[in-house]
CSV table of C-alpha atoms in Angstrom, one decimal:
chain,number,residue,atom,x,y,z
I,121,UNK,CA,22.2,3.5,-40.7
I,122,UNK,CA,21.1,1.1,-38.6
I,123,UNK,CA,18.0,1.1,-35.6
I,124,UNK,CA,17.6,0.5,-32.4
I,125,UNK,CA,16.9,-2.6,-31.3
I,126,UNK,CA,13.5,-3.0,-28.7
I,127,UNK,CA,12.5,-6.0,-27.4
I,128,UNK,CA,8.5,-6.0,-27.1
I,129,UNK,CA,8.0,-8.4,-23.9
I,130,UNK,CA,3.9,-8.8,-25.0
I,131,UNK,CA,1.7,-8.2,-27.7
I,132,UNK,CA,0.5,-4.1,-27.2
I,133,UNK,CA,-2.6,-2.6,-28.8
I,134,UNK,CA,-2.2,-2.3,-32.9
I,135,UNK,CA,-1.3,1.8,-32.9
I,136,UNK,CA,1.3,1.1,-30.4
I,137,UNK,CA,2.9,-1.7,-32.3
I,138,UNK,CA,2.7,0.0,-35.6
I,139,UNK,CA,4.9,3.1,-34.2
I,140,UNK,CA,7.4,0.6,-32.6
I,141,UNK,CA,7.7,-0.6,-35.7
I,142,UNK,CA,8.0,2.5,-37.8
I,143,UNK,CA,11.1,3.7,-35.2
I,144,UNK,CA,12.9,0.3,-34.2
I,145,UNK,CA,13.9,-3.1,-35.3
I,146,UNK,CA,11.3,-4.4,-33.1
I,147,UNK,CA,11.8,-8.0,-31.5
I,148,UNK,CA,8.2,-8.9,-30.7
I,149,UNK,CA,6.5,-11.8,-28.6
I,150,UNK,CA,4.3,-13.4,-31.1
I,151,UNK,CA,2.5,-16.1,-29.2
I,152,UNK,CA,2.3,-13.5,-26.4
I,153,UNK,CA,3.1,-15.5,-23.3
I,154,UNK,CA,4.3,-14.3,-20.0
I,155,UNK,CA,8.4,-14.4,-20.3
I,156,UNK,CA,10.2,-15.7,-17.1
I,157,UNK,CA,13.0,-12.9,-15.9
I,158,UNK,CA,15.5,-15.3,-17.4
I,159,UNK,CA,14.1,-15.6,-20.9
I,160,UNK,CA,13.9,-11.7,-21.4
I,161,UNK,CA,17.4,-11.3,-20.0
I,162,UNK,CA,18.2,-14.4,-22.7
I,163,UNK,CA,16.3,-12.8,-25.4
I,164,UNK,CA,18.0,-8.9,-25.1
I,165,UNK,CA,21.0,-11.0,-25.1
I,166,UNK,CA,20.8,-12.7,-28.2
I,167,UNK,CA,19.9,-10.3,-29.6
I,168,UNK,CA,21.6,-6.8,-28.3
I,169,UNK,CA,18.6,-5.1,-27.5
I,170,UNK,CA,19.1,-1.2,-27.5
I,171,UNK,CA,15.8,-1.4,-24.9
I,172,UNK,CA,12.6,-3.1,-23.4
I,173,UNK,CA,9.2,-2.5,-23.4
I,174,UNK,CA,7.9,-4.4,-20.3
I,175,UNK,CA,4.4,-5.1,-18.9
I,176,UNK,CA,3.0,-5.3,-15.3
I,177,UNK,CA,3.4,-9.0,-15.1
I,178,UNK,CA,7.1,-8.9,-16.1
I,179,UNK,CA,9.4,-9.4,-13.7
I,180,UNK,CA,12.9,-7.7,-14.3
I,181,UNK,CA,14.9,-9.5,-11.0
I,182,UNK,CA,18.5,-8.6,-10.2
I,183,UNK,CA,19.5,-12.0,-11.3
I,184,UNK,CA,17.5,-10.8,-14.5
I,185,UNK,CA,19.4,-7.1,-14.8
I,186,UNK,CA,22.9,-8.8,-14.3
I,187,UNK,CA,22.1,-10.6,-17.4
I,188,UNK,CA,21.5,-8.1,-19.5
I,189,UNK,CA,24.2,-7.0,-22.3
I,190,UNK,CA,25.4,-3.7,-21.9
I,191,UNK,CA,23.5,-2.5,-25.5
I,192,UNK,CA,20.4,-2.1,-22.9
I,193,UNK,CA,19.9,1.4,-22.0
I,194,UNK,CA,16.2,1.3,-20.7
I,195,UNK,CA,13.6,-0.2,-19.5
I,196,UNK,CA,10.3,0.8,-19.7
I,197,UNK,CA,7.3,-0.6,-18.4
I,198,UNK,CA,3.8,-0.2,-19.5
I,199,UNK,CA,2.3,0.3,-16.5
I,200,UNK,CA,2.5,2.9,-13.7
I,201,UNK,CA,3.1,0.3,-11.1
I,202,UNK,CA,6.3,-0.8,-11.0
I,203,UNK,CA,7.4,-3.6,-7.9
I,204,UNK,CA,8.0,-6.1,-10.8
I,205,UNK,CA,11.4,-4.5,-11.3
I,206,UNK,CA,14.3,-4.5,-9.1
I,207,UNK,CA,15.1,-0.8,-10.1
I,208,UNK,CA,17.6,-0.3,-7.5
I,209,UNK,CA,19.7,-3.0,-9.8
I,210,UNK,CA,18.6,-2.0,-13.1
I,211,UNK,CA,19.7,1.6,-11.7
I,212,UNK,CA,23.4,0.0,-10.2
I,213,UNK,CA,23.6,-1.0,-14.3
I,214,UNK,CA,23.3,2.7,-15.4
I,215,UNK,CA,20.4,1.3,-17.3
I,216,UNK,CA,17.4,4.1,-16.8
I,217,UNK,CA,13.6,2.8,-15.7
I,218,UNK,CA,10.5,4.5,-17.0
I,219,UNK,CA,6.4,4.0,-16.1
I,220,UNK,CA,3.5,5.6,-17.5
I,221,UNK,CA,1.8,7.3,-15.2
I,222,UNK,CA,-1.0,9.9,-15.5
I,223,UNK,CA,-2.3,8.4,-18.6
I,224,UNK,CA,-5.0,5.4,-16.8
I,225,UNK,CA,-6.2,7.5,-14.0
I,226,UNK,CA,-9.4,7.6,-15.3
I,227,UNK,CA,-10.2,4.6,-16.8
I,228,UNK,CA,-8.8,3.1,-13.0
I,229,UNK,CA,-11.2,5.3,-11.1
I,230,UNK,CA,-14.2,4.5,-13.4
I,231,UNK,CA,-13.3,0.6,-12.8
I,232,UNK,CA,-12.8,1.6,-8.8
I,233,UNK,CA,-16.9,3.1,-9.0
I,234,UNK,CA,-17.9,-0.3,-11.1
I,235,UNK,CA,-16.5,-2.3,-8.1
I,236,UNK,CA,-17.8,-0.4,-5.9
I,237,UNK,CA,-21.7,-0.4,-7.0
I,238,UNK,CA,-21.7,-4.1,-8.3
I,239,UNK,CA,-20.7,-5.2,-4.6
I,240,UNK,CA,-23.1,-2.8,-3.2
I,241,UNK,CA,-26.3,-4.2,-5.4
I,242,UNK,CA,-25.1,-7.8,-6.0
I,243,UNK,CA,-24.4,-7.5,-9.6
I,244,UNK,CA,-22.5,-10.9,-9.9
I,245,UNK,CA,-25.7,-12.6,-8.0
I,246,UNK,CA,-28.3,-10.9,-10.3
I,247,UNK,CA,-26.1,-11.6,-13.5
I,248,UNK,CA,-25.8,-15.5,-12.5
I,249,UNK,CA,-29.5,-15.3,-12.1
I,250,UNK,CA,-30.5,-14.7,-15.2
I,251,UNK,CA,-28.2,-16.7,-16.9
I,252,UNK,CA,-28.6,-19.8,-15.5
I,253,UNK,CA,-32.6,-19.5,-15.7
I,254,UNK,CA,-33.2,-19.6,-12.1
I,255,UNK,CA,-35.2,-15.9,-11.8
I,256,UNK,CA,-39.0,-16.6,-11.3
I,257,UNK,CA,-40.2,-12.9,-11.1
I,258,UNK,CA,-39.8,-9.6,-8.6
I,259,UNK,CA,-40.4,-9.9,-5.5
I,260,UNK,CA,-39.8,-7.0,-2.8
I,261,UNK,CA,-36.9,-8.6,-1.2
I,262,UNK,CA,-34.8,-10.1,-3.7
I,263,UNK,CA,-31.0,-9.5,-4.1
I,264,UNK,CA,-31.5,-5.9,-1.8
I,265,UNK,CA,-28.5,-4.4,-1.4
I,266,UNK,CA,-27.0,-1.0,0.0
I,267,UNK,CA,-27.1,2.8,-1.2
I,268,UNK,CA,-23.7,4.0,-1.5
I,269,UNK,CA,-25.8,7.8,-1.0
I,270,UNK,CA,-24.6,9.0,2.7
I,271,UNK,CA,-22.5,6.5,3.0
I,272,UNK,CA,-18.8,7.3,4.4
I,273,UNK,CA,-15.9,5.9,1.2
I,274,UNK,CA,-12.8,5.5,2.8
I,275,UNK,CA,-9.8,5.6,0.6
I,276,UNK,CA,-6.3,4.1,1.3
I,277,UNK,CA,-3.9,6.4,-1.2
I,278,UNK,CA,-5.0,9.9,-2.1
I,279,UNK,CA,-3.0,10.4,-5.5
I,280,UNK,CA,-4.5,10.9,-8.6
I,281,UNK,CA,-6.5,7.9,-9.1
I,282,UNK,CA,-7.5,8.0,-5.2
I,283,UNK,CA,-8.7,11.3,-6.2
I,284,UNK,CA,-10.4,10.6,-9.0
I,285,UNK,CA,-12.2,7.8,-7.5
I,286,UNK,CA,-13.2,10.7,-4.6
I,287,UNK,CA,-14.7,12.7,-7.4
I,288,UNK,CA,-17.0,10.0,-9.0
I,289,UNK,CA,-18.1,9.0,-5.8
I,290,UNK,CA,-19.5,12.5,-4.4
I,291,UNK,CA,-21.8,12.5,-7.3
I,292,UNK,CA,-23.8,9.6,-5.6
I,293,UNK,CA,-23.4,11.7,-2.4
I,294,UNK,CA,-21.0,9.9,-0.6
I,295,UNK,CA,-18.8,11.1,2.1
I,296,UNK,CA,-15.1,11.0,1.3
I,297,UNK,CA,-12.7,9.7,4.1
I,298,UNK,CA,-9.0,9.2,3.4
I,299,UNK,CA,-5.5,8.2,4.7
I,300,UNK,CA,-2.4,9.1,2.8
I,301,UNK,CA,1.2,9.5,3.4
I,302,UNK,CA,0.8,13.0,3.4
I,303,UNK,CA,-2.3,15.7,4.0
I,304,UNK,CA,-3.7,17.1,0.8
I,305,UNK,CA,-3.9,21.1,0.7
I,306,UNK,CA,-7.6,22.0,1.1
I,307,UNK,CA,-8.0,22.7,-2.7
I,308,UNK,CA,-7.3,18.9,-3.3
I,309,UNK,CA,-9.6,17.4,-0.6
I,310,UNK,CA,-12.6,19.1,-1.9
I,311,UNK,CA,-14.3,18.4,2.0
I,312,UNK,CA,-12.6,14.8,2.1
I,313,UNK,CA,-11.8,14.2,6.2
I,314,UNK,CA,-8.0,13.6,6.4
I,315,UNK,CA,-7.0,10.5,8.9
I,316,UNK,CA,-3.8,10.2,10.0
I,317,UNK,CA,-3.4,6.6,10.5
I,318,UNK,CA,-4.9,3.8,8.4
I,319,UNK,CA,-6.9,2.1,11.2
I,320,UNK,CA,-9.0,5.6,11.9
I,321,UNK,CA,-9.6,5.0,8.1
I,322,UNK,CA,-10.9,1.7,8.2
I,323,UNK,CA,-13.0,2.4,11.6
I,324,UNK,CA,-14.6,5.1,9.6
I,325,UNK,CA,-15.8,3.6,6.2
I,326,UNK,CA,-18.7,2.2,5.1
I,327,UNK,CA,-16.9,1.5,1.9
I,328,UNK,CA,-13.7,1.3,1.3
I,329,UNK,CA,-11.2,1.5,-1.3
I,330,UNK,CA,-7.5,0.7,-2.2
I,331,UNK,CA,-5.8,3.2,-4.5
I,332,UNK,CA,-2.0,2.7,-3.1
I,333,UNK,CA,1.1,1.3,-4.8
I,334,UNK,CA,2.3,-2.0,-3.8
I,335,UNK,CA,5.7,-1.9,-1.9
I,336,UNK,CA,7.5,-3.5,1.0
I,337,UNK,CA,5.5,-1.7,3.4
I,338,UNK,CA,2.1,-2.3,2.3
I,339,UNK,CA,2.4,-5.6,0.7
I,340,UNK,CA,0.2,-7.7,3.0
I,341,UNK,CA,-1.3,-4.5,4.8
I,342,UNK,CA,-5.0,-5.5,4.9
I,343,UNK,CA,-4.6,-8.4,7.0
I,344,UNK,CA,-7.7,-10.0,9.9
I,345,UNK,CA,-6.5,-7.2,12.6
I,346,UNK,CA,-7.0,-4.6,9.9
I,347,UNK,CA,-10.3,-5.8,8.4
I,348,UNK,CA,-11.9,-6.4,12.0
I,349,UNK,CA,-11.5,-2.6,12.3
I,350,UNK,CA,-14.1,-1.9,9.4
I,351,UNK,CA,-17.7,-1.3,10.3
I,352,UNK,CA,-19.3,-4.8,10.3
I,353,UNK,CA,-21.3,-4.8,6.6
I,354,UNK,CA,-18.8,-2.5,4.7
I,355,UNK,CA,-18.4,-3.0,1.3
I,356,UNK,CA,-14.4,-3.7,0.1
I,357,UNK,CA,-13.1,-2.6,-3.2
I,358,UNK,CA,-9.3,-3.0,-5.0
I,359,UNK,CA,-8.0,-1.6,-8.0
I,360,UNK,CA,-4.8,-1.3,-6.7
I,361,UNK,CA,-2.9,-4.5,-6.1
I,362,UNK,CA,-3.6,-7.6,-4.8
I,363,UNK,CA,-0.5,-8.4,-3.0
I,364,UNK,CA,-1.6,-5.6,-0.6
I,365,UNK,CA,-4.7,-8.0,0.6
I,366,UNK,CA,-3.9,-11.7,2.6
I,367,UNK,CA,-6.3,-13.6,0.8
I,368,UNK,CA,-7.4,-15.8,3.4
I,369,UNK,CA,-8.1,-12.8,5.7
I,370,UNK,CA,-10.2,-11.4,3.1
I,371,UNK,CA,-12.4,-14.7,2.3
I,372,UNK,CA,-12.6,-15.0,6.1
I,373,UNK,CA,-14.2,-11.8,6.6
I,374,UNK,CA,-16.6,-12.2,3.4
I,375,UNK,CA,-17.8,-15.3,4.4
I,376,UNK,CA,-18.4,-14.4,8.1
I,377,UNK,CA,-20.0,-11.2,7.0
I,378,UNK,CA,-17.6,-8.7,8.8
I,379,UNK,CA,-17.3,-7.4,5.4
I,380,UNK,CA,-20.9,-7.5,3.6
I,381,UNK,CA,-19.7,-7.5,-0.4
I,382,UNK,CA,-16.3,-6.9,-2.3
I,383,UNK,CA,-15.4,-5.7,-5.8
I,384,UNK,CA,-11.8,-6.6,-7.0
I,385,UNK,CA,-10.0,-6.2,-10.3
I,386,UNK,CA,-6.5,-7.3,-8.9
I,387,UNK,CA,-5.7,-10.6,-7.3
I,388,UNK,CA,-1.8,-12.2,-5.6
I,389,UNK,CA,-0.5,-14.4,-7.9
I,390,UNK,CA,-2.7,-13.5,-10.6
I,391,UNK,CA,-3.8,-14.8,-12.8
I,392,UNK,CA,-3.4,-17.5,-10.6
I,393,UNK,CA,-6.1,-16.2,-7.6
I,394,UNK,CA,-7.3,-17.6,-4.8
I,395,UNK,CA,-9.8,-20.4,-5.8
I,396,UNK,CA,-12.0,-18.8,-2.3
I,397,UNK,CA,-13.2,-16.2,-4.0
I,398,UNK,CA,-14.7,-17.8,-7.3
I,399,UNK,CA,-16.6,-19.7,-4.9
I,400,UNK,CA,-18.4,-16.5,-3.2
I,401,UNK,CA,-21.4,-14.9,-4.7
I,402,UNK,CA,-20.8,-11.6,-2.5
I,403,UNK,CA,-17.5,-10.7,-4.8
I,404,UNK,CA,-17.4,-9.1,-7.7
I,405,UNK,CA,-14.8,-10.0,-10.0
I,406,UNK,CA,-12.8,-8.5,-13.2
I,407,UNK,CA,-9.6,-9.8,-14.5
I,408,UNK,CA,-7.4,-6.9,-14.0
I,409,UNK,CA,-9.0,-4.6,-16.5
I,410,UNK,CA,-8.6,-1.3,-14.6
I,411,UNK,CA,-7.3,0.3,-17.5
I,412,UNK,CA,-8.6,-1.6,-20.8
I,413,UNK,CA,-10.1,1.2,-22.6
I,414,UNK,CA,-8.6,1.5,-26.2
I,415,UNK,CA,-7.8,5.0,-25.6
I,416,UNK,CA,-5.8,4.7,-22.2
I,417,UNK,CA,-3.8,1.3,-23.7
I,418,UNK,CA,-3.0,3.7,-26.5
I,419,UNK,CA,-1.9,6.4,-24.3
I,420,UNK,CA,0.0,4.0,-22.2
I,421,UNK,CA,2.1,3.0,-25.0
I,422,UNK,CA,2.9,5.8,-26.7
I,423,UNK,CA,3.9,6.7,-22.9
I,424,UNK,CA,6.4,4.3,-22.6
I,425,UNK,CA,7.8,4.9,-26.4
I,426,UNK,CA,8.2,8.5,-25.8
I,427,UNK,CA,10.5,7.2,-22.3
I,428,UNK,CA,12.4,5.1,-24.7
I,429,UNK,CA,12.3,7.7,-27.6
I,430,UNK,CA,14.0,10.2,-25.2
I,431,UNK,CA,16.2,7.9,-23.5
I,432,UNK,CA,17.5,6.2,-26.7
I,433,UNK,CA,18.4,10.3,-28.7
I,434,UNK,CA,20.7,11.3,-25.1
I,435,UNK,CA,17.5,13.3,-23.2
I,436,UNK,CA,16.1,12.3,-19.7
I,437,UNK,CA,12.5,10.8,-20.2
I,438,UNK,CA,9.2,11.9,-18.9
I,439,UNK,CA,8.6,9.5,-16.4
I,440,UNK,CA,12.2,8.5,-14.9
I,441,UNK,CA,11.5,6.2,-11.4
């Protein structure tokens, strides 16, 4: 009897493969290199894929999805953001969509807290000054930075990372603040202050932090007008993504001091970003490794296998979009 046929757009963590192995004909990505919309389309075609395992940089385009032979039953993407598919077409193909969420919320939120206290006490300019040599001893002033403790954390997107990130960051007594499409019952906020719009957030933090989805309406969101309305000195942190930030607003406010330090893990255009901010020693930067611990890549996968599993035997998967 013959398998299903998956087309693996990337390389994914050793366990993962080895099970997508053990239940499909697999057709991997050996070298591992980002796919254009066109040459997955090409690939599934050539091959009569049964279904795709994407990744966050894959885009699946409507050009993309009209491509596709009708063998393709589902897509699902190893991530829990999901703008790089056009699921309103893949969904006009009766092809079904799947994410993974629930499974990185805390590795995010630990990476959000990172971000958060290496922009608040320098950690990129105390790192460089060791390495290259140039520390000649403590002195009472050097690299001072600023105690998160009584400070007021805004955050933009109260779902379960945003809440996650809310619990880490009482523990070093911070005050949570947050705006979200919707109030949270009292048993969620724990205390946190609800705003109802997004500029009584920013007006309000000390800190802030972006735990939203990207989509139409927010792509762009955090332009000058809305990072004029932080406290002068607040410290900026993403995990979320980058297309939500105008770069040059950002960089503008860093260097002019509006806002005193950031911490991002998630850039536009990455991994092309902004060549500004690698020239700043008041930003903090990681390569988009909210979510790299072994054990959340694991669960990620086996995430999106079970959505294919289900898909693939007649059921409705876990996590439909």
């Amino acid at each position: 009897m013959s398998r299903f046929r998956l087309l693996l757009t990337r390389r994914l963590p050793p366990d993962v493969e080895a099970r997508a192995q053990r239940d499909y004909d697999t057709l991997p990505n050996p070298e591992d290199t980002l796919l254009s919309p066109q040459e997955i389309a090409a690939c599934a075609s050539s091959h009569c894929a049964d279904g795709i395992l994407v990744c966050a940089g894959d885009r699946i385009t409507a050009e993309a999805v009209a491509q596709l032979p009708a063998s393709v039953k589902v897509i699902a993407t190893f991530s829990v953001g999901y703008e790089h598919l056009d699921v309103a077409a893949i969904k006009a193909r009766g092809i079904v969509a799947t994410n993974t969420p629930d499974v990185l919320t805390e590795a995010t939120a630990d990476t959000a807290l990172l971000l958060l206290l290496a922009a608040a006490r320098r950690a990129h300019e105390g790192n460089k000054l060791v390495r290259d040599g140039a520390w000649r001893g403590w002195h009472t002033t050097m690299l001072l930075g600023s105690d998160p403790k009584d400070k007021q954390l805004g955050i933009y997107g109260m779902g379960r990372i945003g809440q996650a990130v809310a619990q880490r960051a009482r523990a070093f007594g911070m005050r949570i603040h947050y705006h979200n499409r919707r109030r949270l019952p009292p048993e969620q906020e724990l205390g946190a202050v609800y705003h109802d719009t997004l500029e009584s957030l920013l007006q309000t933090s000390d800190f802030f932090s972006i735990n939203a989805p990207s989509t139409p309406e927010t792509r762009g969101l955090f332009n000058a007008e809305k990072l004029a309305l932080l406290p002068r000195g607040a410290i900026f942190v993403n995990t979320a993504r980058g297309d939500m930030v105008v770069d040059e607003a950002l960089l503008a406010a860093l260097k002019s001091g509006q806002i005193r330090a950031a911490g991002l893990d998630v850039f536009a255009g990455e991994p092309n970003l902004h060549p500004g901010y690698a020239a700043l020693d008041n930003v903090f930067l990681l390569p988009h490794v909210g979510s790299a611990t072994e054990e959340t890549r694991d669960a990620m996968g086996f995430a999106a296998l079970d959505n294919i599993d289900a898909v693939l035997a007649g059921r409705a998967p876990p996590s439909p979009l």
